[in-house]
mmCIF file of C-alpha atoms in Angstrom:
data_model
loop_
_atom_site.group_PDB
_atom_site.id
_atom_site.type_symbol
_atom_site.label_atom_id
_atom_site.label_comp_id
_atom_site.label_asym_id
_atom_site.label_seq_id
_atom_site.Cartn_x
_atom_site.Cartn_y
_atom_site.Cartn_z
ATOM 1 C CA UNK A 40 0.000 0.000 0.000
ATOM 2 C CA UNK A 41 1.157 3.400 -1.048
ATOM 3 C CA UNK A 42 1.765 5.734 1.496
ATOM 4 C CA UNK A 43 0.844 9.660 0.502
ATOM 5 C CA UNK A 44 3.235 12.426 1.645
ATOM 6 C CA UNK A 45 1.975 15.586 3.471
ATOM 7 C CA UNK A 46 2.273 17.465 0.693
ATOM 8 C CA UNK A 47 -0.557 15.549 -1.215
ATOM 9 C CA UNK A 48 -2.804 16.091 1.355
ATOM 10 C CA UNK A 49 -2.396 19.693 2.489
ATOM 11 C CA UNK A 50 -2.519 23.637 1.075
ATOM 12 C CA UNK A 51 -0.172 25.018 3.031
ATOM 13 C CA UNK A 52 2.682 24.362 5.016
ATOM 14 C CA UNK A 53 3.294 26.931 7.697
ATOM 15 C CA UNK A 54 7.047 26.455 8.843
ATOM 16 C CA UNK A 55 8.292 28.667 11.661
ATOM 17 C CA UNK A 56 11.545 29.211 13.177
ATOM 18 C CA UNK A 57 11.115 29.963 16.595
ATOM 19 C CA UNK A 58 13.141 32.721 19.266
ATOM 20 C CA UNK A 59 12.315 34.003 22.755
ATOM 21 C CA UNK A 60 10.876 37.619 21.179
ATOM 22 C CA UNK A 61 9.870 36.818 17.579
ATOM 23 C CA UNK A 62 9.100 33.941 15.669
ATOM 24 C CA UNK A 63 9.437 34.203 11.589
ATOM 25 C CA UNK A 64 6.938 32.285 9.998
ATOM 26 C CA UNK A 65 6.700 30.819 6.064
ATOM 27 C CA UNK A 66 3.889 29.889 4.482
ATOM 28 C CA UNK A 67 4.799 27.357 1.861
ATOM 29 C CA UNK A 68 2.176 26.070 -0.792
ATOM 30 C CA UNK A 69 2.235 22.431 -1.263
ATOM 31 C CA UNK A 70 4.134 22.453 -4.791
ATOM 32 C CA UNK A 71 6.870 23.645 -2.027
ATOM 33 C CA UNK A 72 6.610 27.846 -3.747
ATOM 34 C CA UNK A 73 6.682 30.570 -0.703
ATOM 35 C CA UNK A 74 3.501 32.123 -0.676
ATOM 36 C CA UNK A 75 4.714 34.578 2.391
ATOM 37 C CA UNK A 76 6.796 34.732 4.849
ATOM 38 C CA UNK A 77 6.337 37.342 8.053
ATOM 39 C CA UNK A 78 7.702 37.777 11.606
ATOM 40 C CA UNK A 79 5.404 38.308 14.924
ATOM 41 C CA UNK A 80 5.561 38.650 18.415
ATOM 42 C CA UNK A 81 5.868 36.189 21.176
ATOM 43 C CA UNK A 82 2.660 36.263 22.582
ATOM 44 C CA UNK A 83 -1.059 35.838 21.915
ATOM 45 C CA UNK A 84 -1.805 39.205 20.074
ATOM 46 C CA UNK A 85 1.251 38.050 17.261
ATOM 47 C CA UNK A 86 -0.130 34.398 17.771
ATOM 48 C CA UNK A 87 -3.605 35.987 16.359
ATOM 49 C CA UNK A 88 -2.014 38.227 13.518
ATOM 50 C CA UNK A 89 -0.212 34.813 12.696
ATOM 51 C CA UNK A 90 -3.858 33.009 12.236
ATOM 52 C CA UNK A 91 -5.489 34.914 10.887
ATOM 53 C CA UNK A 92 -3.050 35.618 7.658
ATOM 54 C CA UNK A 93 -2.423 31.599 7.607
ATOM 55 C CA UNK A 94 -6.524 30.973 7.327
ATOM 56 C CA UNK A 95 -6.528 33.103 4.458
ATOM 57 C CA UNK A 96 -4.357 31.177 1.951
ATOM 58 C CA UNK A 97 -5.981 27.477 2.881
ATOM 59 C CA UNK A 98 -8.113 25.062 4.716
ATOM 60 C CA UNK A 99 -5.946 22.193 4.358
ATOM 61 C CA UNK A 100 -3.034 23.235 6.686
ATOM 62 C CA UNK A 101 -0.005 21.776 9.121
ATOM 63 C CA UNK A 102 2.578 24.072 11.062
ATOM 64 C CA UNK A 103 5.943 22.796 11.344
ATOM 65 C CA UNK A 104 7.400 24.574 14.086
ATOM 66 C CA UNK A 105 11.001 24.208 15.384
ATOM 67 C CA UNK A 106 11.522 23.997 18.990
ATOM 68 C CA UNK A 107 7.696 22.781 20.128
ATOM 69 C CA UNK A 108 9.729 21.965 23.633
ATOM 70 C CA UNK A 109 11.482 25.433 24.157
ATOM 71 C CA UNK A 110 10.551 28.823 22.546
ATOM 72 C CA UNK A 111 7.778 27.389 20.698
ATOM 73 C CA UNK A 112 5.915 25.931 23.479
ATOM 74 C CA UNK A 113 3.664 29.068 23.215
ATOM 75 C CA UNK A 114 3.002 29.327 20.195
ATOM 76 C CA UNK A 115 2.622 25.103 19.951
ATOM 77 C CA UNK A 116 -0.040 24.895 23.264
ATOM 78 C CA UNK A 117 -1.901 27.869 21.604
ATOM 79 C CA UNK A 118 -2.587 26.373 18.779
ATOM 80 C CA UNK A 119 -3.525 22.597 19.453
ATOM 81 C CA UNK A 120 -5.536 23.986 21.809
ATOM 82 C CA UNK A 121 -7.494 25.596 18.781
ATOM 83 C CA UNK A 122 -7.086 22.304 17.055
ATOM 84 C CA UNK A 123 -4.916 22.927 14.626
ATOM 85 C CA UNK A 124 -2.396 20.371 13.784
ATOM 86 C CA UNK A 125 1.696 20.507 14.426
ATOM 87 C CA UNK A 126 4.287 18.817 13.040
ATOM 88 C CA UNK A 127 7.457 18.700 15.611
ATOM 89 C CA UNK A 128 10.610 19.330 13.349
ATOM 90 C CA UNK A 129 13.891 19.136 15.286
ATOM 91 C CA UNK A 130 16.385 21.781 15.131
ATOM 92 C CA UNK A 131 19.217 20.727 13.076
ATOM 93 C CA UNK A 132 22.953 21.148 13.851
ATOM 94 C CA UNK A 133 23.578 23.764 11.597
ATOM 95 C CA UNK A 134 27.687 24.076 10.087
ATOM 96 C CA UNK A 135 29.036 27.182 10.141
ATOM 97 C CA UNK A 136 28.534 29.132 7.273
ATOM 98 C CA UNK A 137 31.685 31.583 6.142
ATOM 99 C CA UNK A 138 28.991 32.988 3.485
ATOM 100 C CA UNK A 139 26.730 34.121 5.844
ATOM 101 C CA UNK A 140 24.216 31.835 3.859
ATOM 102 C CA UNK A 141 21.616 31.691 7.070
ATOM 103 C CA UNK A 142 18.589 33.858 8.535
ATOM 104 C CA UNK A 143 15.299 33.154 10.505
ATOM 105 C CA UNK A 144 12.917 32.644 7.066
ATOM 106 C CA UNK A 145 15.503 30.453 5.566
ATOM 107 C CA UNK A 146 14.978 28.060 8.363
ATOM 108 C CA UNK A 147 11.320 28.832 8.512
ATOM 109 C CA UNK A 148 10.989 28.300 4.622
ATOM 110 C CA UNK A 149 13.636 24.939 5.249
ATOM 111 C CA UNK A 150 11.207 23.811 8.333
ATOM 112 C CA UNK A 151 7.913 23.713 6.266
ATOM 113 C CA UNK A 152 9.873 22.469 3.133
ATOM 114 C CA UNK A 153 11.072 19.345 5.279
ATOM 115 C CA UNK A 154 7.501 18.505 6.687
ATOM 116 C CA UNK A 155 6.253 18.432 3.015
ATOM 117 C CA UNK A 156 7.483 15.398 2.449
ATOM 118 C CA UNK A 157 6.670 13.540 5.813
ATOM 119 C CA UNK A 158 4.640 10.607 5.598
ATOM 120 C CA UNK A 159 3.450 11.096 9.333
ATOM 121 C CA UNK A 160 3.017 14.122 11.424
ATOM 122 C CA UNK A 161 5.433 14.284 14.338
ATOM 123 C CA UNK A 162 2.833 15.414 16.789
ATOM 124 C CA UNK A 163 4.574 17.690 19.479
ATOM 125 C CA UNK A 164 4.690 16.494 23.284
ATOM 126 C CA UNK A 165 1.629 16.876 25.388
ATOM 127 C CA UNK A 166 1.115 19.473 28.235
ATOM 128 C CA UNK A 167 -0.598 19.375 31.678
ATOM 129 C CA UNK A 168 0.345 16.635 33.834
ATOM 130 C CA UNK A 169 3.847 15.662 31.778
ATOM 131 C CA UNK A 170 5.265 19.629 31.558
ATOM 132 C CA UNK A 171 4.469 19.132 35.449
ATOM 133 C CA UNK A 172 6.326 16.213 35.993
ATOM 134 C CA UNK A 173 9.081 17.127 33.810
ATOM 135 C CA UNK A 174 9.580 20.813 35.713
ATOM 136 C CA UNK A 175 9.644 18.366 38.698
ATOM 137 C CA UNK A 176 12.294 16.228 37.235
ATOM 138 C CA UNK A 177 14.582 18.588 36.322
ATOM 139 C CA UNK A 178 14.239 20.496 39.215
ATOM 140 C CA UNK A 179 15.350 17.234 40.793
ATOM 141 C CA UNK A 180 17.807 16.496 38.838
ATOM 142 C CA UNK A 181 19.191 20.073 39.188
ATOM 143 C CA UNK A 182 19.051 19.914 43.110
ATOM 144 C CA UNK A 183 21.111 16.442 43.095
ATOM 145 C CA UNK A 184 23.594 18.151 40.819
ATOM 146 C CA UNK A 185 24.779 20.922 43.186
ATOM 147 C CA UNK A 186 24.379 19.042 46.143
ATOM 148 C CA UNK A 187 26.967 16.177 44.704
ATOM 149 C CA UNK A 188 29.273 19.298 43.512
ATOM 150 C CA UNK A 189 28.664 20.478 47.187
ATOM 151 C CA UNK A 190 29.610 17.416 48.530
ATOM 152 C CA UNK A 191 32.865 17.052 46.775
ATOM 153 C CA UNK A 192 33.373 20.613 47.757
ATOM 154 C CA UNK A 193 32.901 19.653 50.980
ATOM 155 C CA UNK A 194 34.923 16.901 51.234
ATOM 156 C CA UNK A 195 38.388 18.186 49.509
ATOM 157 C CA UNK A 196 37.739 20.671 52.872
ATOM 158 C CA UNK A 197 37.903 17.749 54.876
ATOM 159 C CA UNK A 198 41.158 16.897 53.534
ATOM 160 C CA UNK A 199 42.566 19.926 53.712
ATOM 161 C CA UNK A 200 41.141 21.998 56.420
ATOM 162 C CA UNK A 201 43.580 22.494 59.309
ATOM 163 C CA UNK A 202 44.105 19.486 61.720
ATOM 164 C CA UNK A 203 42.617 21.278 64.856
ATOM 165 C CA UNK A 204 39.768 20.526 61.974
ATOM 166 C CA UNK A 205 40.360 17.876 59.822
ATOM 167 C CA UNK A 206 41.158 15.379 62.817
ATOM 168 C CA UNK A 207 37.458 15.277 63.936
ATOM 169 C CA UNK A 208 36.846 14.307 60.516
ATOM 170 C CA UNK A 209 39.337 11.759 58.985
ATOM 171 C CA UNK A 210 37.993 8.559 58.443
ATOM 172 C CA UNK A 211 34.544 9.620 58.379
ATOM 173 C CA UNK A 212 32.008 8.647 55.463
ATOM 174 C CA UNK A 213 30.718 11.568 53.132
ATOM 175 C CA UNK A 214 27.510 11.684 55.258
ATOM 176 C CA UNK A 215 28.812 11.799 58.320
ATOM 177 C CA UNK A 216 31.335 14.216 57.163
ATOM 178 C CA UNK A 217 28.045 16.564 55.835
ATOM 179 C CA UNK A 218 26.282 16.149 59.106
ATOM 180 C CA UNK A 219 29.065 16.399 61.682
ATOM 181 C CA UNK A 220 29.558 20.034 59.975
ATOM 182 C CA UNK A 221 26.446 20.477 59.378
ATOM 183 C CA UNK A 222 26.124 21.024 63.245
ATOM 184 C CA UNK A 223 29.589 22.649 64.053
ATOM 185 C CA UNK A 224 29.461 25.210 66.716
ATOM 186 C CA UNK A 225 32.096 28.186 65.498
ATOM 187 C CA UNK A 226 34.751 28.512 68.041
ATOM 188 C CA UNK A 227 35.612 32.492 67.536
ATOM 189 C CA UNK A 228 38.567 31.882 70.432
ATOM 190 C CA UNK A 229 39.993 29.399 67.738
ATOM 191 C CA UNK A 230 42.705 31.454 65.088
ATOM 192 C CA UNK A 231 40.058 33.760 62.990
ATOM 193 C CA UNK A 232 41.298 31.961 59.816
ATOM 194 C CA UNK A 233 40.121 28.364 61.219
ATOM 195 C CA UNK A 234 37.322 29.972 62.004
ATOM 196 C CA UNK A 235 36.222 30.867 58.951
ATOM 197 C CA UNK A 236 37.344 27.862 57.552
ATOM 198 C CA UNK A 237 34.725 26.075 59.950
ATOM 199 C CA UNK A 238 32.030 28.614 59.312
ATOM 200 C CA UNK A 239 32.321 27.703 55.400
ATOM 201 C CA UNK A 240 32.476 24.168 56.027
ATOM 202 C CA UNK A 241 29.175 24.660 57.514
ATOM 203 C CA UNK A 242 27.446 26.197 55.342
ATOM 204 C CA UNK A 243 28.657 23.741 52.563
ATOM 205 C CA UNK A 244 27.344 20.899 54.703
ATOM 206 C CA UNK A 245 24.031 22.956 55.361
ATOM 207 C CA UNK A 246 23.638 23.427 51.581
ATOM 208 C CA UNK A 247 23.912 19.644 51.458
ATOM 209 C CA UNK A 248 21.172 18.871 53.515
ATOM 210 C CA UNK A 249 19.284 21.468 52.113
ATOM 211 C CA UNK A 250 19.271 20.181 48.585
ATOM 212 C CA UNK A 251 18.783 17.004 49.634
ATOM 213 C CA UNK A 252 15.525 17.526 51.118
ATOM 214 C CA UNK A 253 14.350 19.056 47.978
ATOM 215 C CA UNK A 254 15.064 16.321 46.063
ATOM 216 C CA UNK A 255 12.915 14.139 48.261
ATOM 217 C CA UNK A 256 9.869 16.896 48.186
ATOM 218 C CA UNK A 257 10.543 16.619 44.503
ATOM 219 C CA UNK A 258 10.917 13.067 44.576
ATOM 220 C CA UNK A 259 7.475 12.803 46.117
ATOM 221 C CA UNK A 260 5.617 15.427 44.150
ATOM 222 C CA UNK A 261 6.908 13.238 41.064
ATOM 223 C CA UNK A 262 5.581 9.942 42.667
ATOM 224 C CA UNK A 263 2.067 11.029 43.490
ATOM 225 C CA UNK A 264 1.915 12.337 39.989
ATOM 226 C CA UNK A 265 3.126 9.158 38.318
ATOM 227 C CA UNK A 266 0.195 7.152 40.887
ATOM 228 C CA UNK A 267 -2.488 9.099 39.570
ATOM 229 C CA UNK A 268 -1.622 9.499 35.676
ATOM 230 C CA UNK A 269 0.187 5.889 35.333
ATOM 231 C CA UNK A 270 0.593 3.793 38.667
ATOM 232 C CA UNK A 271 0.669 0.414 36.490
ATOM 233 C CA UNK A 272 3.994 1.461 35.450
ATOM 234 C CA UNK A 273 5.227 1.207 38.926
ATOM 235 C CA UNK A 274 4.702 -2.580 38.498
ATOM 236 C CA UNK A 275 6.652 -3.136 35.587
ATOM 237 C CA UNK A 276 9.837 -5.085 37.395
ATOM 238 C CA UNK A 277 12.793 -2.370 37.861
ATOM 239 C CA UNK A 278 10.425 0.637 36.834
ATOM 240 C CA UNK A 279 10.533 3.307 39.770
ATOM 241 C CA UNK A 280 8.916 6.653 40.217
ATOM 242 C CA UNK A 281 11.991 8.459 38.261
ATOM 243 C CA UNK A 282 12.418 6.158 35.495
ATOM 244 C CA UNK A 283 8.491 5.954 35.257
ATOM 245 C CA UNK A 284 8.146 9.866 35.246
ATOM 246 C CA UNK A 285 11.512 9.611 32.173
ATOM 247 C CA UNK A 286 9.392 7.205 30.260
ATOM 248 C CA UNK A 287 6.328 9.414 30.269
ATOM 249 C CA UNK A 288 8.150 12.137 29.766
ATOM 250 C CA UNK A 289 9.147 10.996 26.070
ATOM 251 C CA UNK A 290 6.185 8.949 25.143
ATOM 252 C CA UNK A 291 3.901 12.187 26.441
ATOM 253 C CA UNK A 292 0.475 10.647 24.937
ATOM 254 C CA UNK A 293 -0.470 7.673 22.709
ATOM 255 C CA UNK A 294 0.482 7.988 19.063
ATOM 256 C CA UNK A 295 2.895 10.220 19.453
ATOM 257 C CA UNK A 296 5.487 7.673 18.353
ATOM 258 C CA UNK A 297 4.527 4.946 15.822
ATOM 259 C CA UNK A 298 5.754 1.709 16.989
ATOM 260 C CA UNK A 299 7.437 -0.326 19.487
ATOM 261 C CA UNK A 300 11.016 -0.080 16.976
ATOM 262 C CA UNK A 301 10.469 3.784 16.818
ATOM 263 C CA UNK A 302 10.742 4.070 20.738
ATOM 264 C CA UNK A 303 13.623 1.687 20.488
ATOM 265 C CA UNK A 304 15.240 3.415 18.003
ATOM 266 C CA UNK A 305 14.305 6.879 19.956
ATOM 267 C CA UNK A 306 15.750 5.227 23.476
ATOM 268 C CA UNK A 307 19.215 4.246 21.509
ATOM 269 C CA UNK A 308 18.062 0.818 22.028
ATOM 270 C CA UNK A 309 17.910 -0.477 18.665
ATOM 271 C CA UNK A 310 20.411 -2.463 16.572
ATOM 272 C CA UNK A 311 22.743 -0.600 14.601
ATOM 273 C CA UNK A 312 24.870 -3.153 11.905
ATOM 274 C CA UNK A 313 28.259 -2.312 12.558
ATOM 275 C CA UNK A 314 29.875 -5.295 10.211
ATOM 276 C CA UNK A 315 33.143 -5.102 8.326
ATOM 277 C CA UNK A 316 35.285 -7.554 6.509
ATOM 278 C CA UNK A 317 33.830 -11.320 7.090
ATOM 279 C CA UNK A 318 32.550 -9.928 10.583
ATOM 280 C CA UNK A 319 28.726 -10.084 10.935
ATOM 281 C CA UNK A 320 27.964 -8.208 14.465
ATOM 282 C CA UNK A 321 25.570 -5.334 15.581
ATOM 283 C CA UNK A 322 26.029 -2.197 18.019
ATOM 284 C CA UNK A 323 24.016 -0.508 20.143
ATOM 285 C CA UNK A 324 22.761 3.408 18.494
ATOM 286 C CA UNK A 325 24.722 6.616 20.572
ATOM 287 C CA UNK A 326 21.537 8.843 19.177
ATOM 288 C CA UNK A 327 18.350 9.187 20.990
ATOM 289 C CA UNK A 328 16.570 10.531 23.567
ATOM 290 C CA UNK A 329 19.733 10.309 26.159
ATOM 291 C CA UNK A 330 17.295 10.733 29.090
ATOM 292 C CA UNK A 331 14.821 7.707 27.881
ATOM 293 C CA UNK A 332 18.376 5.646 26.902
ATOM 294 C CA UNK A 333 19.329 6.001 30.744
ATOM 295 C CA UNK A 334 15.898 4.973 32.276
ATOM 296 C CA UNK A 335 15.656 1.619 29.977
ATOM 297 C CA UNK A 336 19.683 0.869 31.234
ATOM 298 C CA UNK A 337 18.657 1.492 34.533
ATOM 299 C CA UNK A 338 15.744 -1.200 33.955
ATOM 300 C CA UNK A 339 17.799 -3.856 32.554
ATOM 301 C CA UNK A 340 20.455 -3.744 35.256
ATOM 302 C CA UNK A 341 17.693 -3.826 38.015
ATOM 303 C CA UNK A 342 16.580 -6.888 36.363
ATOM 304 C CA UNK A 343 20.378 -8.512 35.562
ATOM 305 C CA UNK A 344 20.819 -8.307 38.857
ATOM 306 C CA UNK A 345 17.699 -8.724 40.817
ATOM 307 C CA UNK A 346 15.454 -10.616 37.926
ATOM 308 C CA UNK A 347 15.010 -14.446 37.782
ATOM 309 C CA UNK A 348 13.988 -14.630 34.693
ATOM 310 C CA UNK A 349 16.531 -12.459 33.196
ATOM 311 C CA UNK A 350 19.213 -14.432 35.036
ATOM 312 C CA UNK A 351 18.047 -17.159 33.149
ATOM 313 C CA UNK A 352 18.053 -15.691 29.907
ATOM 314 C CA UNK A 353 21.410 -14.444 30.012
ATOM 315 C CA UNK A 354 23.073 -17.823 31.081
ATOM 316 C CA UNK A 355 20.765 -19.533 28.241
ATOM 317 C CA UNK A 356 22.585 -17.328 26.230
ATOM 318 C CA UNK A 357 26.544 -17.447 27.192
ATOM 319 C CA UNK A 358 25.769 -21.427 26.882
ATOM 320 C CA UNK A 359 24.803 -20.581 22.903
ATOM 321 C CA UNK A 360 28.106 -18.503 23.098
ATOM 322 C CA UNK A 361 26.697 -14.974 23.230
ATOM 323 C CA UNK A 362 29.012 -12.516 24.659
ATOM 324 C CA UNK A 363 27.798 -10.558 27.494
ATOM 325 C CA UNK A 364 27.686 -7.008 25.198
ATOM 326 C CA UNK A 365 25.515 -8.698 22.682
ATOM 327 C CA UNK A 366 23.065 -10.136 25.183
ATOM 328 C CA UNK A 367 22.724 -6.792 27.006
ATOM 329 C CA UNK A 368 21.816 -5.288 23.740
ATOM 330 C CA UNK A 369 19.261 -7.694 23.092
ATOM 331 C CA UNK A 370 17.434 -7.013 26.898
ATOM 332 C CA UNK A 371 17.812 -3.388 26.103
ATOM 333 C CA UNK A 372 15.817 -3.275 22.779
ATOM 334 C CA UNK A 373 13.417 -5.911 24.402
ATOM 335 C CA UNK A 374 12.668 -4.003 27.029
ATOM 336 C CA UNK A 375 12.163 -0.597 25.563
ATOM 337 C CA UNK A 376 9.641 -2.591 23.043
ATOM 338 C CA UNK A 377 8.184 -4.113 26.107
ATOM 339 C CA UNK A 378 7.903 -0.501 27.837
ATOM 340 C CA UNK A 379 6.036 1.004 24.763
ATOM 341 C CA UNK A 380 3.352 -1.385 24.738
ATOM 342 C CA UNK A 381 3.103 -0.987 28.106
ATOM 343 C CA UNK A 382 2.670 2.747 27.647
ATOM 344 C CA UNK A 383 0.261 2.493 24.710
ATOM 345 C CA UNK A 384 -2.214 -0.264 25.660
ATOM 346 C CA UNK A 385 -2.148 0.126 30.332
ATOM 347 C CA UNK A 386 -4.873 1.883 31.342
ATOM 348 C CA UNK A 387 -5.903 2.680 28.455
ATOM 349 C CA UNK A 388 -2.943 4.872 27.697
ATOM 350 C CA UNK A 389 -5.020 7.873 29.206
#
């Protein structure tokens, strides 16, 4: 069965290239001529002039917008909500150009030009409860970040503080270390420069503890929203609540991505050839969603490890003389297959 392209079933293309003040906008007709091209503001009165100019020209109508995650979230939310439909074009990694060959409505023009001859719409991510858990998760993320950095901090302090300091300290494990300084009383009769040595030790340590309690809070805003959205993915063996709310995260709503080798594919999961002479082997991808790629490694180690059935899998498989890298290669792809059917088909995939 033949497959038609977008531009056999559409008037216009609207491509825009999207920035934090302006986006520039192209309206290309579907034998892929530029009709118009015009730049508006960032907000709902340029969102309107925007409409109202693209309803003119044609019925029959997609926007492929760069950037549907970042500065064209706006502009994206605004108009599903009217129903319109978007096409999510990445941004590509541009060379450098010596001739200066490069300006917002040649991307917008290349943007609508590129959708044209799509065979499916790349719907953009969904909003509501996912932009909520993903503000969560990177606020997370974020908080874990500087309190590891402070840690470090922390500790090189240990091991180099004075020893009228770093005596009461040696030996000790990193959390000990953060909560014995955590509660240090500043001895002023002490020389000042110890002193103040102590006094930033402490508030290193304090910082710790700090960050670490909001990346619990976090932890459990993120949890209560994965129970309510998705709690059957907490059942899935060695799916928590973060690699549950990175999973959502990607996948965002049903049909978003067309099959179970598409998510694979998307996670890094799938099977690249990598073959060469009389050799006849495969490799893991390094593209993909980097984010989704972690959560499905962190799933099939939980289950190397902890897993019965995997154990038994994996020995099944040295016996036939599979090397360890090529049987972890084959969980991985299994189980981001088995984690997108999961996603489309539990609870109804609402």
């Amino acid at each position: 069965m033949q497959v038609s392209i977008v531009a056999e079933r559409v008037d216009v293309v609207i491509g825009v290239d999207t920035h934090k003040h302006t986006h520039t906008a192209a309206l290309v007709l579907a034998n892929g001529g530029i009709h118009q091209t015009l730049t508006v503001p960032t907000n709902p009165d340029g969102y309107t002039t925007l409409f109202n100019t693209v309803v003119e020209v044609g019925e029959r109508r997609v926007w492929s917008i760069e950037g549907c995650g970042s500065w064209g979230r706006g502009l994206t939310r605004w108009l599903v909500e009217r129903g319109e439909q978007v096409n999510e074009i990445e941004r590509p990694k541009r060379p450098k150009r010596r001739m200066g060959a490069k300006n917002d409505t040649i991307d917008a023009v290349r943007a609508a030009r590129e959708a044209l001859i799509l065979e499916r719409i790349n719907s953009p991510r969904a909003t509501g409860r996912r932009d909520a858990i993903a503000a969560a998760l990177l606020a997370r993320q974020s908080a874990i970040q500087a309190g590891t950095d402070s840690e470090r901090q922390l500790c090189a302090l240990a091991n180099t503080a004075p020893e009228v300091l770093a005596h009461k300290l040696r030996g000790h494990t990193t959390r000990s270390i953060v909560t014995t300084c955590a509660r240090w009383r500043i001895d002023h009769h002490h020389d000042p420069d110890i002193a103040s040595i102590a006094a930033t030790m402490r508030i290193l340590a304090r910082r710790v503890l700090v960050l670490r309690a909001e990346a619990a809070e976090l932890e459990r805003t993120i949890t209560a929203h994965i129970k309510t959205w998705r709690p059957d993915l907490l059942d899935v063996f060695g799916v928590g609540p973060i690699v549950a709310a990175m999973l959502l995260i990607v996948w965002s709503h049903p049909g978003r991505i067309h099959s179970p080798a598409a998510f694979a594919k998307l996670a890094g999961s799938a099977p690249i050839e990598a073959s060469t002479g009389l050799s006849d082997r495969h490799r893991l991808s390094r593209y993909g969603d980097r984010q989704l790629n972690r959560a499905i490694t962190t799933v099939t180690l939980t289950r190397i490890q902890h897993d019965t059935r995997t154990k038994t899998y994996i020995e099944r498989r040295r016996q036939q003389g599979k090397h360890y890298r090529d049987i972890r290669r084959c969980l991985k792809n299994y189980i981001a297959r088995e984690l997108f059917n999961i996603l489309e088909t539990g609870l109804d995939a609402t």
